[in-house]
XYZ file of N, CA and C in Angstrom:
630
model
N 0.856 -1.197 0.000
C 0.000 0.000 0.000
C 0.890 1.245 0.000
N 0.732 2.322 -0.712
C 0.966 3.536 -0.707
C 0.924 4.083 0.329
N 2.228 4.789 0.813
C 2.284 5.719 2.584
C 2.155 7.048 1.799
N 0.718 7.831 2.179
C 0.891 8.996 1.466
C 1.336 10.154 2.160
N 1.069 9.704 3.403
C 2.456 10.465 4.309
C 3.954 10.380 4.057
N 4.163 9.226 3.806
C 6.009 9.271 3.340
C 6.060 9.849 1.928
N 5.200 9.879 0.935
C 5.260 10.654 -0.435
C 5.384 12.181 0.090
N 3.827 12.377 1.349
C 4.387 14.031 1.294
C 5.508 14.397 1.744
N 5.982 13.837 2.665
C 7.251 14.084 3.563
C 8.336 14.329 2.775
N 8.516 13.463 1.609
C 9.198 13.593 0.501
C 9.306 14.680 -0.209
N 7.891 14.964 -0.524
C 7.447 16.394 -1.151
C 8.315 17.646 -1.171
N 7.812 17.536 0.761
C 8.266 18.743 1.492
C 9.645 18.777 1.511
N 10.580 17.909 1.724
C 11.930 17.763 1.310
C 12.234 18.250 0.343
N 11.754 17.748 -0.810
C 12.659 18.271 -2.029
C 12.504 20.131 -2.569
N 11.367 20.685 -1.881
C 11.340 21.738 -1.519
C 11.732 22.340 -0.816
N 12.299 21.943 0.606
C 13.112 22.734 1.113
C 14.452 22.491 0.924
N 15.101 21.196 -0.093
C 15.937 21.381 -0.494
C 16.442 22.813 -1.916
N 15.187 22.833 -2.410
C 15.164 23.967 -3.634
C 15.645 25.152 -3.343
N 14.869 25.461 -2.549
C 14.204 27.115 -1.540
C 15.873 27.164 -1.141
N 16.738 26.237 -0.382
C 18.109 26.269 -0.088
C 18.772 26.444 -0.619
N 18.643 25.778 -1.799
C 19.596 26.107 -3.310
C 19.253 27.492 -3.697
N 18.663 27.963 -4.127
C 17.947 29.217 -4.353
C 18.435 30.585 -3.758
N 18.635 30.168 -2.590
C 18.666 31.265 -1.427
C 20.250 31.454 -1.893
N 20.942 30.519 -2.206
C 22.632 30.636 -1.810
C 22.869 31.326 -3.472
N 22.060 31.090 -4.595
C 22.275 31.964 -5.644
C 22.313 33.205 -5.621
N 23.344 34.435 -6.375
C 23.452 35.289 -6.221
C 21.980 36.276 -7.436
N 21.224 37.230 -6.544
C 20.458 37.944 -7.396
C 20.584 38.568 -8.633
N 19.898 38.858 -9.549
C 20.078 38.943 -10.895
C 19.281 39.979 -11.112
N 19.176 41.440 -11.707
C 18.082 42.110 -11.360
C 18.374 42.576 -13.102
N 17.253 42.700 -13.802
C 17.229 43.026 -15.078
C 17.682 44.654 -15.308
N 18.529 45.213 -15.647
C 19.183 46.822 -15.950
C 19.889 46.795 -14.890
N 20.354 45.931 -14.244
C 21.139 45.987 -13.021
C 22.892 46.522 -13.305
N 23.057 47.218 -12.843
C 25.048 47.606 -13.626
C 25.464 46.714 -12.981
N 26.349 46.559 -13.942
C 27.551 45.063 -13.907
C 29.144 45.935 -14.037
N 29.163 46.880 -13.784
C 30.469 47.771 -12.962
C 31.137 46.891 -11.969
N 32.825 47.379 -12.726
C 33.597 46.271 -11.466
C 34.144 47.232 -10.447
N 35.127 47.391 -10.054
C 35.828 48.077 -8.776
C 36.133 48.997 -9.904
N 37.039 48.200 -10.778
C 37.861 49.767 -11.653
C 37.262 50.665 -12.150
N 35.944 50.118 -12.826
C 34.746 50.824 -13.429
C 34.296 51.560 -12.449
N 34.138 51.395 -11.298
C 33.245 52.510 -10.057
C 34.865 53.362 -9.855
N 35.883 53.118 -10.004
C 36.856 53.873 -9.677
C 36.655 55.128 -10.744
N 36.834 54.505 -12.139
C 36.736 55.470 -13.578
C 35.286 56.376 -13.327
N 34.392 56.017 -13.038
C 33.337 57.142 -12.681
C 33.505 58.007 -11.604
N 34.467 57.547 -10.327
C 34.317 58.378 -9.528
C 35.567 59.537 -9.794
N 36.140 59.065 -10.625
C 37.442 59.726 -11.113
C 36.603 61.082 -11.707
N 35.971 60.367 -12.995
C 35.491 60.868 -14.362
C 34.567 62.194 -13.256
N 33.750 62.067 -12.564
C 32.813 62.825 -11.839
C 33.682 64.069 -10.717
N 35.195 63.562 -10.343
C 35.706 64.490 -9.617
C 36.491 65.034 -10.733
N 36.623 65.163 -12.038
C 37.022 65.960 -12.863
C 36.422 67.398 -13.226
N 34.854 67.022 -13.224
C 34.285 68.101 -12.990
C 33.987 68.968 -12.205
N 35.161 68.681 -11.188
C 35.117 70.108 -10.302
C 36.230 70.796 -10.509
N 36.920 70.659 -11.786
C 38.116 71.175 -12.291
C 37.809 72.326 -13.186
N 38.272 73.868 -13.074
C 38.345 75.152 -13.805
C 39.368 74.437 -15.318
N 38.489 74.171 -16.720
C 39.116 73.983 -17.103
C 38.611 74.348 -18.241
N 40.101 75.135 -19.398
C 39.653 76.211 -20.811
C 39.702 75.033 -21.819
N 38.860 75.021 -22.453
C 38.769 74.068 -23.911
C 39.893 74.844 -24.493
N 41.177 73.732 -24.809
C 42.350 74.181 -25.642
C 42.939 72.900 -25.944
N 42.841 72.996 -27.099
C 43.614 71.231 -27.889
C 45.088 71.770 -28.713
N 45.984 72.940 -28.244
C 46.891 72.960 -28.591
C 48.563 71.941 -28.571
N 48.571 71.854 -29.707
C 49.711 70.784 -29.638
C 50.703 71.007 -28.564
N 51.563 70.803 -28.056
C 52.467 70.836 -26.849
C 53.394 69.770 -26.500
N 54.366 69.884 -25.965
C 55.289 69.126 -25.638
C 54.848 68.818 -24.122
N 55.216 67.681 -24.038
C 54.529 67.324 -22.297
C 55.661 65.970 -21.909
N 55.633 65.768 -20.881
C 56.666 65.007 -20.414
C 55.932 63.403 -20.999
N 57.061 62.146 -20.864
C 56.725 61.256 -21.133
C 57.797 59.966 -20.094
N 56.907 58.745 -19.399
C 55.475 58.725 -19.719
C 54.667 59.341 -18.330
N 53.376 59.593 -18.315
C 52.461 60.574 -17.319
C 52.995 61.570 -17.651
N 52.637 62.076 -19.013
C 52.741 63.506 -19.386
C 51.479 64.036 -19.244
N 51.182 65.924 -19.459
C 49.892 66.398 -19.358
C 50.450 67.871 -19.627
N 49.156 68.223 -20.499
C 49.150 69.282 -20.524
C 48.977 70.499 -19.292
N 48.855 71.594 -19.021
C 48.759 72.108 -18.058
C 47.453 72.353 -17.406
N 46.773 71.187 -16.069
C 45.536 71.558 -15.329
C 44.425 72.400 -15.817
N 44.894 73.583 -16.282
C 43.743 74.470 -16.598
C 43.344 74.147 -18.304
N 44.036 73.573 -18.782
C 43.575 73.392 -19.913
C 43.387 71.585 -20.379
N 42.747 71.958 -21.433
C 42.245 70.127 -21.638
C 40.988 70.023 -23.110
N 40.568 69.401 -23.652
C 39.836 68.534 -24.314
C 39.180 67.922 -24.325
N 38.324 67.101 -24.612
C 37.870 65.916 -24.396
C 38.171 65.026 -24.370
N 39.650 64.780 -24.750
C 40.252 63.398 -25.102
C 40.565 63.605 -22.984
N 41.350 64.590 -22.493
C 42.198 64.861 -21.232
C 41.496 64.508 -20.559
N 39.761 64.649 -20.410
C 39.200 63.999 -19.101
C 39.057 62.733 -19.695
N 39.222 62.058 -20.102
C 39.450 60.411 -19.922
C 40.668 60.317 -19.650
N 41.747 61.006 -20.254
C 43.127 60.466 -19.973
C 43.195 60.474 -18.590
N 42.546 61.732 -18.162
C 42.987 62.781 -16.424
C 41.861 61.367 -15.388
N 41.099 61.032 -16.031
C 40.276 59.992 -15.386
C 41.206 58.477 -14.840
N 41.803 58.182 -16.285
C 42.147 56.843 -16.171
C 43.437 56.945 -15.171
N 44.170 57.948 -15.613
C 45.364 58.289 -14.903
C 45.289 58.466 -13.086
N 43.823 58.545 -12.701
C 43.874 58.661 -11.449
C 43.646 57.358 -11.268
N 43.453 56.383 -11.917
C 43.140 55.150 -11.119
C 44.991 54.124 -11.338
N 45.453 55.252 -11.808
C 46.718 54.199 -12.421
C 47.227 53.661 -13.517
N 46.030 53.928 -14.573
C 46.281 53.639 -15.987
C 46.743 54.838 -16.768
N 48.074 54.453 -17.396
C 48.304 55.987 -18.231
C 48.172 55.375 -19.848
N 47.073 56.180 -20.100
C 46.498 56.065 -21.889
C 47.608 56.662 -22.791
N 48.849 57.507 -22.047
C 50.004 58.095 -22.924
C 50.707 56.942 -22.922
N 51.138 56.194 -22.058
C 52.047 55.191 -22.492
C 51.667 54.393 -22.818
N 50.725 53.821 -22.655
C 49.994 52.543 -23.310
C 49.687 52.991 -24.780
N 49.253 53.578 -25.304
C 48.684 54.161 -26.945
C 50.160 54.160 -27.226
N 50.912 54.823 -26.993
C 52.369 55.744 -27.594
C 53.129 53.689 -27.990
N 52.779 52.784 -26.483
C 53.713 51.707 -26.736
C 52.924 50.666 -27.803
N 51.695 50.953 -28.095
C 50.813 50.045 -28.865
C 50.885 50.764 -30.745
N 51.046 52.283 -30.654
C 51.436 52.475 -31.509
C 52.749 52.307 -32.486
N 53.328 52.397 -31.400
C 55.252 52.110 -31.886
C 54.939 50.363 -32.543
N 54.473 49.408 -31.743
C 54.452 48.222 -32.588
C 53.524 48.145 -33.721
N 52.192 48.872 -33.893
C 51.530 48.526 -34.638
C 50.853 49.852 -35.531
N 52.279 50.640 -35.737
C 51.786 51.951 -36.305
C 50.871 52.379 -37.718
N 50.537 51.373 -38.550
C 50.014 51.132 -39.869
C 48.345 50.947 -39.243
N 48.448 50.377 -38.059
C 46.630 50.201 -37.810
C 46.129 51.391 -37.340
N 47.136 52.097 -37.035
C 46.098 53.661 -36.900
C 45.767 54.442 -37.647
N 44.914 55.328 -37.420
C 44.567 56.709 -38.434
C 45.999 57.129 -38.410
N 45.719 57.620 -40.013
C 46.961 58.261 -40.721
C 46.531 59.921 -41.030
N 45.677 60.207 -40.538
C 44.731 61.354 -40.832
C 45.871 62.515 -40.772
N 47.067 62.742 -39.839
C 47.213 63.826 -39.607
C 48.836 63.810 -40.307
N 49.238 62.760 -41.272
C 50.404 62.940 -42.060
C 51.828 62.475 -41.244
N 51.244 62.094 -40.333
C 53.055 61.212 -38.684
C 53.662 60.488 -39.708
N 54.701 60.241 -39.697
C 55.426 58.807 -40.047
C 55.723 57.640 -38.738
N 55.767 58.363 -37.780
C 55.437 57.805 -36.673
C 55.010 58.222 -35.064
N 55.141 57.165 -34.478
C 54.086 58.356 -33.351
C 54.496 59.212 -32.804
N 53.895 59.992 -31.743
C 54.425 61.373 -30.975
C 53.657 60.939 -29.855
N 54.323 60.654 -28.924
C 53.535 60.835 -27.200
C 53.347 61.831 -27.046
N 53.534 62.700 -27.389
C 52.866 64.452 -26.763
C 51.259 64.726 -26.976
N 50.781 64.121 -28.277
C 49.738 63.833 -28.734
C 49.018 62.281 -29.254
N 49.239 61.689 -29.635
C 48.860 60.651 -30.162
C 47.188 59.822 -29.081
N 47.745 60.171 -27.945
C 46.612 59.877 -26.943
C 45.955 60.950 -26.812
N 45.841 61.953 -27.223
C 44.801 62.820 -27.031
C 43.908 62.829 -28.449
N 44.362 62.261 -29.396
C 42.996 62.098 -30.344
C 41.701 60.968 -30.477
N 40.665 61.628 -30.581
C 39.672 60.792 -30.352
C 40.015 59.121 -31.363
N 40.067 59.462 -32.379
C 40.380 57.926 -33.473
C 41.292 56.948 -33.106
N 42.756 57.990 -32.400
C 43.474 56.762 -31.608
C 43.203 56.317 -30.775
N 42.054 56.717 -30.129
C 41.551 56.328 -28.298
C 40.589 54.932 -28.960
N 39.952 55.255 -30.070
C 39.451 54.484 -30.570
C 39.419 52.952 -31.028
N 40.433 52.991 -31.669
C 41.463 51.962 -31.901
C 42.172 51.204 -30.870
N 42.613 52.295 -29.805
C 43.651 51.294 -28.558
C 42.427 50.943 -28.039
N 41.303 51.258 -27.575
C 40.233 50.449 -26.348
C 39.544 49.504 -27.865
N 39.212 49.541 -29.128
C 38.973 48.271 -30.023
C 39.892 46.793 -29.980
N 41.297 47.258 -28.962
C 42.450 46.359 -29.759
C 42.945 45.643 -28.196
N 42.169 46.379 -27.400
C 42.749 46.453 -25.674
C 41.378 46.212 -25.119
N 40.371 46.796 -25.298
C 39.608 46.765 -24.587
C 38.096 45.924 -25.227
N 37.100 46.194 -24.587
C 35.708 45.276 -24.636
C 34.809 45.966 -25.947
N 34.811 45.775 -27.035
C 33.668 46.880 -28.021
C 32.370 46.146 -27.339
N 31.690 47.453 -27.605
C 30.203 47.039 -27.129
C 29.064 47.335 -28.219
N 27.865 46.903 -27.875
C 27.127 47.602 -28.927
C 26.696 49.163 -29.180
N 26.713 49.845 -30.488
C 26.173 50.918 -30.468
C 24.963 51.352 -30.588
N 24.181 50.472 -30.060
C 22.702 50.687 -30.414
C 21.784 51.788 -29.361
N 20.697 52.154 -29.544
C 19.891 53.102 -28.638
C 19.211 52.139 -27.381
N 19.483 51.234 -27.363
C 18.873 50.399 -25.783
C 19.888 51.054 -24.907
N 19.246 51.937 -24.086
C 20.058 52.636 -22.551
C 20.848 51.687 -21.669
N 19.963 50.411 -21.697
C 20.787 49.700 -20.720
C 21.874 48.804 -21.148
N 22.444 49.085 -22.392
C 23.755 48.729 -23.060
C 24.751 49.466 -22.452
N 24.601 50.869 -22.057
C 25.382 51.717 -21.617
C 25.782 51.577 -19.452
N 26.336 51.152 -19.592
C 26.767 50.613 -18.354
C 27.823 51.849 -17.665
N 27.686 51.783 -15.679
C 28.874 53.184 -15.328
C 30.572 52.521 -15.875
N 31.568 53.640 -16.337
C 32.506 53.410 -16.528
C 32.807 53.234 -18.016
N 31.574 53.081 -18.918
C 32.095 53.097 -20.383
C 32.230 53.938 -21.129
N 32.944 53.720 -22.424
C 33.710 54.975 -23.101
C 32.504 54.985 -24.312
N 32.289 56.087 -24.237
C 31.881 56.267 -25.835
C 31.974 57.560 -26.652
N 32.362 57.248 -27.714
C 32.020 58.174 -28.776
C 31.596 58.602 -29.814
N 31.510 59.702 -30.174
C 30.610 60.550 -30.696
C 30.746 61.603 -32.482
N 30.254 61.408 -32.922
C 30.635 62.458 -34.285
C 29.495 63.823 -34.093
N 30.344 64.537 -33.317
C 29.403 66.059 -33.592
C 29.636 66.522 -34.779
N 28.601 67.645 -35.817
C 28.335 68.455 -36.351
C 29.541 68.863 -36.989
N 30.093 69.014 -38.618
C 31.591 69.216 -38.797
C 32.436 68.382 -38.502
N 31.782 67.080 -38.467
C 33.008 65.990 -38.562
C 33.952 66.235 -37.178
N 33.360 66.168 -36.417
C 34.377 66.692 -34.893
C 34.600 65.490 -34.049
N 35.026 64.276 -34.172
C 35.136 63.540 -32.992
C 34.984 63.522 -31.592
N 34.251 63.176 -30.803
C 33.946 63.634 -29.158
C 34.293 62.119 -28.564
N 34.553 62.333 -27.318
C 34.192 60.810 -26.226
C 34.252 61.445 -24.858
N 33.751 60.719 -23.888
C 33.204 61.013 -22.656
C 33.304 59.385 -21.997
N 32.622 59.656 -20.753
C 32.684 58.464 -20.203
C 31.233 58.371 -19.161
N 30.154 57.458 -19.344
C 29.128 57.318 -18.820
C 28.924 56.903 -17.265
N 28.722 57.888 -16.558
C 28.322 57.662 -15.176
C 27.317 56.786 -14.749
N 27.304 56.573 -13.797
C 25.729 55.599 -12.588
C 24.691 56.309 -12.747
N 24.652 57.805 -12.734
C 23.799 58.337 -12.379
C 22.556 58.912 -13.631
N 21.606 58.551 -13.412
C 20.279 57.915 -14.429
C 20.180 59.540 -15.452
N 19.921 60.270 -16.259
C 18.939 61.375 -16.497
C 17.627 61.340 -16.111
N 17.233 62.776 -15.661
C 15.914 63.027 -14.922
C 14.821 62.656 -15.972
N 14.155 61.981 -15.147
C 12.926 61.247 -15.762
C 12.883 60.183 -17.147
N 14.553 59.766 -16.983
C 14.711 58.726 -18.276
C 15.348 57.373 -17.525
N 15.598 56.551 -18.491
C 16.534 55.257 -18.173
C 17.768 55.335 -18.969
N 18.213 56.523 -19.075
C 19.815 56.109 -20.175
C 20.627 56.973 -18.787
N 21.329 57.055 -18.359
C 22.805 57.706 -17.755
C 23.206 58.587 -18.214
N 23.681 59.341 -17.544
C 24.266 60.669 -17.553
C 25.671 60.425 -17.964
N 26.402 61.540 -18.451
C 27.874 61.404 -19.409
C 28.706 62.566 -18.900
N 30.108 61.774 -18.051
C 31.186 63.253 -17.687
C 31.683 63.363 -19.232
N 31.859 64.634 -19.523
C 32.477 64.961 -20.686
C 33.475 66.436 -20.693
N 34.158 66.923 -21.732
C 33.827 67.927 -22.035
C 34.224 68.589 -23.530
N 32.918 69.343 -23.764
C 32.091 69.192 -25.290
C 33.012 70.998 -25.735
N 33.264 71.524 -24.868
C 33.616 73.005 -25.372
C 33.626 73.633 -23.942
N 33.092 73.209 -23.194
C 32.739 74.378 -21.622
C 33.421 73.665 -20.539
N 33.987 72.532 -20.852
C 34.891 72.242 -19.497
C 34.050 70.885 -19.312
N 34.610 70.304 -18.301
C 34.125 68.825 -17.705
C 32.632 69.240 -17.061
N 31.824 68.943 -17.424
C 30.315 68.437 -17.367
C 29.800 67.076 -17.170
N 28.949 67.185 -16.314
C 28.192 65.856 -16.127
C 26.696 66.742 -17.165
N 26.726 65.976 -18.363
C 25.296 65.713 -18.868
C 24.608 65.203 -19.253
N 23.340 64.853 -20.031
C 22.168 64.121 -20.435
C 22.561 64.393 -21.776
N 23.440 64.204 -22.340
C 23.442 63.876 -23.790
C 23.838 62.678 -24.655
N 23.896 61.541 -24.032
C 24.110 60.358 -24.607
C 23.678 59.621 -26.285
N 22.289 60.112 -26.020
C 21.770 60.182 -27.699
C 21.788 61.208 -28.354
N 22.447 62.232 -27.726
C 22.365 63.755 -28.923
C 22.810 63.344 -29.894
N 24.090 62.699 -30.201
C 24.953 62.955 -31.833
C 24.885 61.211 -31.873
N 25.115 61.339 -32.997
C 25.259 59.956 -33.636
C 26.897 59.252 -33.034
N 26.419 58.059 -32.461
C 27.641 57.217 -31.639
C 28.399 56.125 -32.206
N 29.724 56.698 -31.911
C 30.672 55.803 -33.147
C 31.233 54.741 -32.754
N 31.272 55.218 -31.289
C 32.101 53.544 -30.891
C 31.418 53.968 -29.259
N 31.753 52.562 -28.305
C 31.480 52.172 -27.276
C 32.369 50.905 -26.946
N 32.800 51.405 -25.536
C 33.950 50.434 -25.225
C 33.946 50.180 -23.521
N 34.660 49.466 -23.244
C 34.628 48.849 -21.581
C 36.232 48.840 -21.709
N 36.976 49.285 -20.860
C 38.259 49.141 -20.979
C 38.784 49.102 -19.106
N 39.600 47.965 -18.909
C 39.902 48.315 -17.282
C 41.401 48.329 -16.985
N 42.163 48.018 -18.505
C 43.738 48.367 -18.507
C 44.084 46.958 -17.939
N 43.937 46.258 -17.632
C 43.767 44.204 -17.676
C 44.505 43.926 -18.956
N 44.568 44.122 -20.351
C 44.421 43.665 -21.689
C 45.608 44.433 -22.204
């Protein structure tokens, strides 16, 4: 005869074996950021940049090498990523300058080099481009917000063929789901809501690992 007490007893077992299993899995939350340490480092970097007095000036210059820089008050858009990464320990001058020296034919030839220049070479948007394509994570460029994760690079083709990049913060735009972007576009390091303004050329995850 059938013990339909020992079937339930059974029951109840293999359920509270589940519920146990379950519990010890780690949560999964859908748009959830998947930011590592370095990535929360690069935003908190990228975000204390903008409390920096700083004149939009992309003049060529001689700067020390390697952890060279132009002078504090002045900068680009390329400088707050460099000035970002550089606080966590990664210098984008020596890394680009040593990736270029071996593999100088895969970069833009746009500006006539025969070979590279650390004074500049990391401050243009196309080479930043290329070293986080060749070093780092490409991501998609599509308009789903929650592709855009804190700590990633992306960039941008403004108006006149102008190359831009920035780096996407945690922190949401008011009354949307895409993230806010430290940048700076012409007025200095800004945190803003322009992620979909211009058409986006690349997107990258980079933690200097690669």
């Amino acid at each position: 005869m059938i013990d339909l007490d020992e079937i339930h007893g059974c029951a109840l077992l293999r359920v509270a074996i589940l519920l146990a299993t379950l519990a010890m899995l780690p949560i999964v939350c859908f748009g959830q950021s998947n930011d590592s340490e370095i990535e929360r480092q690069l935003v908190a970097a990228a975000i204390e940049r903008t409390h920096h007095q700083v004149r939009y000036d992309g003049t060529y210059r001689i700067i020390d090498y390697p952890n060279g820089d132009v002078p504090g008050t002045l900068g680009v858009c390329t400088d707050l990523v460099i000035r970002s990464y550089r606080k966590i320990g990664i210098d984008l001058q020596q890394l680009v300058h040593e990736d270029m020296r071996r593999n100088f034919a895969l970069y833009p030839q746009h500006w006539g080099l025969q070979h590279p220049d650390s004074n500049i070479d990391h401050r243009r948007v196309p080479n930043l481009q290329v070293f986080f394509r060749r070093h780092g994570e490409t991501l998609p460029r599509d308009l789903n917000p929650l592709s855009y994760q804190p700590g990633d690079i992306v960039t941008w083709m403004l108006p006149g063929n102008l190359p831009h990049i920035g780096i996407v913060i945690s922190e949401f735009a008011k009354n949307s789901t895409h993230r806010l972007v430290a940048h700076n576009i012409g007025r200095g390091p800004q945190i803003e809501d322009m992620l979909f303004d211009h058409a986006i050329t690349g997107h990258y995850r980079y933690d200097g690992l690669h």
